[in-house]
Amino acid sequence: MTLAVKDLAVSLGGVSIVKRTSLTCAAGQFVMLIGPNGAGKSTLLKAVSGLLPSKGQVHLQDKPLATADRQSVIAYMPQDIGPVSSLTVLEVVLLGRLRSLGLSVPGALAEAAGAALDQFGLAALQGRTLDAISGGQRQLVYLAQALFRQPDVLLLDEPTAALDLRHQLVVLEAVQQHCAAHGTIAVAAMHDLTLAAQFADQMICLSEGLIEAKGPPEDVLTADRLRHVYGVEAEVAYSERGRLNVTPLRAG
Amino acid sequence: MALIGSETLTYVALVRRRSLILFSAAIALTLVVVIDILVGPAFLAFGDVVSALVLPASQVDPTVHVIVREIRLPMTLMALLVGASLGTAGALMQTILGNPLASPYTLGFSAAAGCGAALAILTGFELPVIPDFSIPVAACVGGALAACIVYGMARMRGMTSEVMILAGIATLFMFQSLQSLVQYMAAPEVLQEIVFWLFGSLVKASYLSVSITCGILLTVALLLIPDVWKLTALRLGDERAQSLGVAVERLRLKIFALIVLLTAGAVAFVGTIGFIGLVAPHIARMLVGEDQRVLLPMSAVTGAFVMASASVASKLISPGAIVPIGIVTAIIGVPFLFLLIARGRRRFW
């Protein structure tokens, strides 16, 4: 399975946000989308998921996906944690399979939703309401919902933004494992470049609505590119374990 | 009163608990309904009322029969149906607009219906074939006009909840002003009739109006069944609901039309009842949460309970008379809501 985005362009209020962007992601790949604020990362993800009108085409396995059909195969997780609600954690996860839900919820479906929560250690909170858990826990619940949908493509907008160090790893490892196990394609917009580099099969750097670079993290994350795209001096180094570290440097 | 969302509850236990709460509310409603039929300005004995309800007309005192079967029973049924309709309409409106202050009243539908009725009374408007329905039809037209204005405004800006609320509040003020203008222009005896209609009263309830309101409520309930989970998804925000496959704009339009139907069916025959649509959903939400499969019936039962309780109170406040029910609904419902707020520990609306 391959996700191919061809000449995608998005304009909002007459301003061009994403400009004729093309990219390809292979089955099971975890793709990290990086770039400064305002580069168009969230807009690109929303347009691919069909939430924003766009020009260009999105193909899955060489078949074009109409905007209206994308929600059935693409799960998109926004970066905000949503409005305050008294829906329970399990109900939120169940909503991931909206089309399977009727006036009664089959026991097996509720159990599967509980299992989706369990992978993030949240099974005990299934009866709690969204307003009674932390922002980070809410983020995990939404990720559990997205995985519960069993989509072909998973689009995550800053999935680790509200999470502590341990849960950042828990989330990205869960996504990586899910991709490996089910052949799902995951694309995540990220700001933590060091963390993104650890999990990326492919990295795409976006700047002013255009793809500046794409490829393996070590090719994309260079000091020159970071200076050009982010406007900062950064040290790009490899740790003793061979991991790529990006450290922004203060002026002077 | 932490009735939902306990950490230790499994989902199955939670569903059972909510069902039990809904069942208990239905029992409480049944009790109030019985009391409402028993109470009235005629001070009938308990046995006489029961006889009139269960025995054929030929075996009951004709006066008692008329009072119970032709006056009290339609009034009680109408109270139930109007409360249920407004409770459901309020819950739907708060859900699709994501706003706790939304209700058919606060968004101007009721004011517009009242304005339509007031205009019909002022002008002596009469329908050719069904003159008894002149005022209800005028009220429905007023309510539908308000809905069209709100929808038209929202349509221009992408059906967002913010635009709908703003347009609704503007519509409320506009029709309230028009209502005042009609009242200012009316002769004293006409003014009295307008004011009485605007108070909201069950005394004109008949089996025909009960049947119409009941038909609308049942139709809307059936039309809502396929959308209950989509409405639940809407509580996660438009973007998340859309990403889950909900056609948010289309759903909002459909539900908006159903709200207009429910509100028109309720206020056309009894006049302006402002409080139920706002507060019944809040009470229901505190008791059973936001799963619309339970919230909507619970809002209907809560609305009916408050309305039936208000009906009882309206007969007891001034012995021998019936105070217009619109005056007492808030007096009955607000203390109950305050009690739940004071005993609850939830932060959501």
GROMACS .gro file of N, CA, C and O in nm, chain A residues 101-166:
model
  264
  101LEU      N    1  -2.147   0.156   1.528
  101LEU     CA    2  -2.223   0.176   1.652
  101LEU      C    3  -2.372   0.192   1.623
  101LEU      O    4  -2.412   0.264   1.532
  102GLY      N    5  -2.452   0.123   1.703
  102GLY     CA    6  -2.597   0.136   1.691
  102GLY      C    7  -2.656   0.176   1.825
  102GLY      O    8  -2.584   0.227   1.911
  103LEU      N    9  -2.785   0.150   1.842
  103LEU     CA   10  -2.847   0.187   1.970
  103LEU      C   11  -2.787   0.109   2.086
  103LEU      O   12  -2.784   0.156   2.199
  104SER      N   13  -2.739  -0.013   2.059
  104SER     CA   14  -2.666  -0.085   2.164
  104SER      C   15  -2.524  -0.110   2.115
  104SER      O   16  -2.500  -0.121   1.994
  105VAL      N   17  -2.432  -0.116   2.210
  105VAL     CA   18  -2.292  -0.138   2.174
  105VAL      C   19  -2.258  -0.284   2.202
  105VAL      O   20  -2.272  -0.330   2.315
  106PRO      N   21  -2.217  -0.359   2.099
  106PRO     CA   22  -2.182  -0.500   2.123
  106PRO      C   23  -2.070  -0.511   2.228
  106PRO      O   24  -1.978  -0.429   2.229
  107GLY      N   25  -2.082  -0.612   2.315
  107GLY     CA   26  -1.983  -0.630   2.421
  107GLY      C   27  -1.842  -0.644   2.366
  107GLY      O   28  -1.747  -0.590   2.423
  108ALA      N   29  -1.829  -0.713   2.252
  108ALA     CA   30  -1.695  -0.736   2.195
  108ALA      C   31  -1.631  -0.604   2.152
  108ALA      O   32  -1.509  -0.585   2.168
  109LEU      N   33  -1.715  -0.513   2.102
  109LEU     CA   34  -1.663  -0.383   2.058
  109LEU      C   35  -1.615  -0.302   2.178
  109LEU      O   36  -1.508  -0.238   2.174
  110ALA      N   37  -1.693  -0.304   2.286
  110ALA     CA   38  -1.654  -0.233   2.409
  110ALA      C   39  -1.525  -0.293   2.465
  110ALA      O   40  -1.436  -0.220   2.511
  111GLU      N   41  -1.512  -0.425   2.456
  111GLU     CA   42  -1.388  -0.488   2.505
  111GLU      C   43  -1.268  -0.448   2.420
  111GLU      O   44  -1.159  -0.422   2.471
  112ALA      N   45  -1.289  -0.443   2.288
  112ALA     CA   46  -1.180  -0.402   2.198
  112ALA      C   47  -1.138  -0.258   2.226
  112ALA      O   48  -1.020  -0.225   2.223
  113ALA      N   49  -1.239  -0.172   2.255
  113ALA     CA   50  -1.206  -0.033   2.288
  113ALA      C   51  -1.127  -0.027   2.419
  113ALA      O   52  -1.031   0.051   2.432
  114GLY      N   53  -1.166  -0.112   2.515
  114GLY     CA   54  -1.091  -0.119   2.642
  114GLY      C   55  -0.948  -0.163   2.618
  114GLY      O   56  -0.854  -0.110   2.678
  115ALA      N   57  -0.930  -0.259   2.525
  115ALA     CA   58  -0.795  -0.307   2.494
  115ALA      C   59  -0.711  -0.196   2.429
  115ALA      O   60  -0.591  -0.184   2.455
  116ALA      N   61  -0.777  -0.113   2.345
  116ALA     CA   62  -0.706  -0.001   2.281
  116ALA      C   63  -0.656   0.097   2.387
  116ALA      O   64  -0.547   0.155   2.375
  117LEU      N   65  -0.736   0.113   2.492
  117LEU     CA   66  -0.694   0.201   2.602
  117LEU      C   67  -0.582   0.138   2.683
  117LEU      O   68  -0.492   0.206   2.733
  118ASP      N   69  -0.589   0.007   2.695
  118ASP     CA   70  -0.493  -0.066   2.778
  118ASP      C   71  -0.350  -0.048   2.730
  118ASP      O   72  -0.257  -0.048   2.809
  119GLN      N   73  -0.331  -0.034   2.597
  119GLN     CA   74  -0.194  -0.022   2.547
  119GLN      C   75  -0.128   0.108   2.594
  119GLN      O   76  -0.006   0.123   2.587
  120PHE      N   77  -0.210   0.202   2.642
  120PHE     CA   78  -0.154   0.326   2.698
  120PHE      C   79  -0.172   0.331   2.850
  120PHE      O   80  -0.159   0.437   2.912
  121GLY      N   81  -0.208   0.218   2.909
  121GLY     CA   82  -0.225   0.211   3.054
  121GLY      C   83  -0.345   0.288   3.104
  121GLY      O   84  -0.348   0.334   3.218
  122LEU      N   85  -0.447   0.303   3.017
  122LEU     CA   86  -0.563   0.385   3.055
  122LEU      C   87  -0.690   0.303   3.078
  122LEU      O   88  -0.797   0.360   3.096
  123ALA      N   89  -0.678   0.171   3.076
  123ALA     CA   90  -0.799   0.088   3.085
  123ALA      C   91  -0.876   0.116   3.214
  123ALA      O   92  -0.999   0.113   3.216
  124ALA      N   93  -0.803   0.146   3.321
  124ALA     CA   94  -0.870   0.170   3.450
  124ALA      C   95  -0.950   0.299   3.449
  124ALA      O   96  -1.035   0.320   3.536
  125LEU      N   97  -0.922   0.387   3.352
  125LEU     CA   98  -0.992   0.517   3.349
  125LEU      C   99  -1.112   0.515   3.255
  125LEU      O  100  -1.169   0.620   3.225
  126GLN      N  101  -1.151   0.398   3.206
  126GLN     CA  102  -1.253   0.395   3.099
  126GLN      C  103  -1.386   0.456   3.139
  126GLN      O  104  -1.458   0.507   3.054
  127GLY      N  105  -1.419   0.455   3.268
  127GLY     CA  106  -1.545   0.514   3.312
  127GLY      C  107  -1.533   0.661   3.348
  127GLY      O  108  -1.632   0.726   3.379
  128ARG      N  109  -1.409   0.714   3.346
  128ARG     CA  110  -1.391   0.856   3.379
  128ARG      C  111  -1.433   0.945   3.263
  128ARG      O  112  -1.427   0.904   3.148
  129THR      N  113  -1.469   1.068   3.297
  129THR     CA  114  -1.508   1.161   3.191
  129THR      C  115  -1.386   1.240   3.144
  129THR      O  116  -1.288   1.254   3.218
  130LEU      N  117  -1.396   1.291   3.021
  130LEU     CA  118  -1.283   1.363   2.963
  130LEU      C  119  -1.240   1.483   3.047
  130LEU      O  120  -1.123   1.516   3.052
  131ASP      N  121  -1.337   1.548   3.110
  131ASP     CA  122  -1.303   1.667   3.188
  131ASP      C  123  -1.233   1.630   3.319
  131ASP      O  124  -1.184   1.717   3.389
  132ALA      N  125  -1.229   1.501   3.351
  132ALA     CA  126  -1.169   1.460   3.478
  132ALA      C  127  -1.032   1.396   3.459
  132ALA      O  128  -0.979   1.335   3.551
  133ILE      N  129  -0.976   1.406   3.338
  133ILE     CA  130  -0.841   1.355   3.316
  133ILE      C  131  -0.753   1.469   3.265
  133ILE      O  132  -0.803   1.572   3.219
  134SER      N  133  -0.621   1.449   3.270
  134SER     CA  134  -0.530   1.557   3.232
  134SER      C  135  -0.526   1.573   3.079
  134SER      O  136  -0.573   1.485   3.004
  135GLY      N  137  -0.467   1.684   3.036
  135GLY     CA  138  -0.454   1.710   2.892
  135GLY      C  139  -0.373   1.601   2.824
  135GLY      O  140  -0.406   1.557   2.713
  136GLY      N  141  -0.268   1.556   2.890
  136GLY     CA  142  -0.184   1.450   2.833
  136GLY      C  143  -0.260   1.320   2.820
  136GLY      O  144  -0.250   1.250   2.718
  137GLN      N  145  -0.336   1.288   2.924
  137GLN     CA  146  -0.417   1.165   2.918
  137GLN      C  147  -0.520   1.174   2.807
  137GLN      O  148  -0.549   1.077   2.737
  138ARG      N  149  -0.575   1.293   2.789
  138ARG     CA  150  -0.675   1.313   2.682
  138ARG      C  151  -0.610   1.287   2.545
  138ARG      O  152  -0.669   1.224   2.458
  139GLN      N  153  -0.486   1.336   2.532
  139GLN     CA  154  -0.412   1.313   2.407
  139GLN      C  155  -0.397   1.163   2.381
  139GLN      O  156  -0.413   1.116   2.269
  140LEU      N  157  -0.366   1.090   2.488
  140LEU     CA  158  -0.350   0.944   2.475
  140LEU      C  159  -0.482   0.877   2.437
  140LEU      O  160  -0.486   0.783   2.358
  141VAL      N  161  -0.590   0.927   2.497
  141VAL     CA  162  -0.723   0.871   2.466
  141VAL      C  163  -0.755   0.891   2.318
  141VAL      O  164  -0.802   0.799   2.250
  142TYR      N  165  -0.726   1.010   2.267
  142TYR     CA  166  -0.753   1.036   2.126
  142TYR      C  167  -0.665   0.950   2.034
  142TYR      O  168  -0.708   0.907   1.927
  143LEU      N  169  -0.542   0.924   2.079
  143LEU     CA  170  -0.457   0.837   1.999
  143LEU      C  171  -0.512   0.694   2.001
  143LEU      O  172  -0.514   0.626   1.897
  144ALA      N  173  -0.557   0.651   2.120
  144ALA     CA  174  -0.618   0.518   2.130
  144ALA      C  175  -0.739   0.510   2.036
  144ALA      O  176  -0.760   0.408   1.969
  145GLN      N  177  -0.815   0.618   2.029
  145GLN     CA  178  -0.931   0.622   1.937
  145GLN      C  179  -0.885   0.607   1.792
  145GLN      O  180  -0.944   0.532   1.714
  146ALA      N  181  -0.780   0.682   1.758
  146ALA     CA  182  -0.730   0.679   1.620
  146ALA      C  183  -0.682   0.538   1.584
  146ALA      O  184  -0.710   0.488   1.474
  147LEU      N  185  -0.609   0.472   1.674
  147LEU     CA  186  -0.560   0.337   1.645
  147LEU      C  187  -0.675   0.237   1.641
  147LEU      O  188  -0.675   0.142   1.563
  148PHE      N  189  -0.777   0.261   1.728
  148PHE     CA  190  -0.895   0.173   1.733
  148PHE      C  191  -0.970   0.173   1.600
  148PHE      O  192  -1.035   0.076   1.564
  149ARG      N  193  -0.956   0.283   1.527
  149ARG     CA  194  -1.024   0.291   1.396
  149ARG      C  195  -0.963   0.195   1.294
  149ARG      O  196  -1.022   0.167   1.193
  150GLN      N  197  -0.838   0.153   1.320
  150GLN     CA  198  -0.764   0.067   1.228
  150GLN      C  199  -0.762   0.129   1.087
  150GLN      O  200  -0.805   0.065   0.989
  151PRO      N  201  -0.710   0.251   1.080
  151PRO     CA  202  -0.710   0.317   0.948
  151PRO      C  203  -0.593   0.269   0.862
  151PRO      O  204  -0.498   0.210   0.914
  152ASP      N  205  -0.600   0.297   0.734
  152ASP     CA  206  -0.486   0.269   0.646
  152ASP      C  207  -0.380   0.377   0.663
  152ASP      O  208  -0.261   0.351   0.649
  153VAL      N  209  -0.427   0.498   0.690
  153VAL     CA  210  -0.335   0.612   0.706
  153VAL      C  211  -0.368   0.685   0.835
  153VAL      O  212  -0.485   0.712   0.865
  154LEU      N  213  -0.263   0.715   0.911
  154LEU     CA  214  -0.281   0.784   1.039
  154LEU      C  215  -0.208   0.918   1.031
  154LEU      O  216  -0.087   0.921   1.008
  155LEU      N  217  -0.284   1.027   1.045
  155LEU     CA  218  -0.223   1.160   1.039
  155LEU      C  219  -0.228   1.222   1.179
  155LEU      O  220  -0.337   1.240   1.234
  156LEU      N  221  -0.112   1.253   1.233
  156LEU     CA  222  -0.106   1.301   1.371
  156LEU      C  223  -0.045   1.440   1.375
  156LEU      O  224   0.067   1.460   1.328
  157ASP      N  225  -0.120   1.532   1.430
  157ASP     CA  226  -0.070   1.670   1.438
  157ASP      C  227  -0.012   1.694   1.578
  157ASP      O  228  -0.088   1.706   1.675
  158GLU      N  229   0.117   1.697   1.586
  158GLU     CA  230   0.189   1.715   1.713
  158GLU      C  231   0.135   1.621   1.822
  158GLU      O  232   0.082   1.666   1.924
  159PRO      N  233   0.148   1.493   1.802
  159PRO     CA  234   0.089   1.396   1.896
  159PRO      C  235   0.155   1.394   2.034
  159PRO      O  236   0.096   1.341   2.128
  160THR      N  237   0.275   1.451   2.046
  160THR     CA  238   0.343   1.445   2.176
  160THR      C  239   0.344   1.580   2.247
  160THR      O  240   0.409   1.596   2.350
  161ALA      N  241   0.271   1.677   2.192
  161ALA     CA  242   0.282   1.815   2.242
  161ALA      C  243   0.249   1.827   2.390
  161ALA      O  244   0.314   1.903   2.462
  162ALA      N  245   0.148   1.753   2.438
  162ALA     CA  246   0.105   1.772   2.577
  162ALA      C  247   0.159   1.664   2.670
  162ALA      O  248   0.115   1.652   2.784
  163LEU      N  249   0.257   1.587   2.622
  163LEU     CA  250   0.296   1.468   2.698
  163LEU      C  251   0.430   1.482   2.768
  163LEU      O  252   0.520   1.554   2.722
  164ASP      N  253   0.443   1.409   2.881
  164ASP     CA  254   0.571   1.406   2.951
  164ASP      C  255   0.668   1.316   2.874
  164ASP      O  256   0.630   1.251   2.776
  165LEU      N  257   0.794   1.313   2.919
  165LEU     CA  258   0.899   1.242   2.845
  165LEU      C  259   0.864   1.095   2.822
  165LEU      O  260   0.877   1.042   2.711
  166ARG      N  261   0.816   1.029   2.929
  166ARG     CA  262   0.785   0.886   2.915
  166ARG      C  263   0.672   0.864   2.814
  166ARG      O  264   0.681   0.777   2.727
   0.00000   0.00000   0.00000
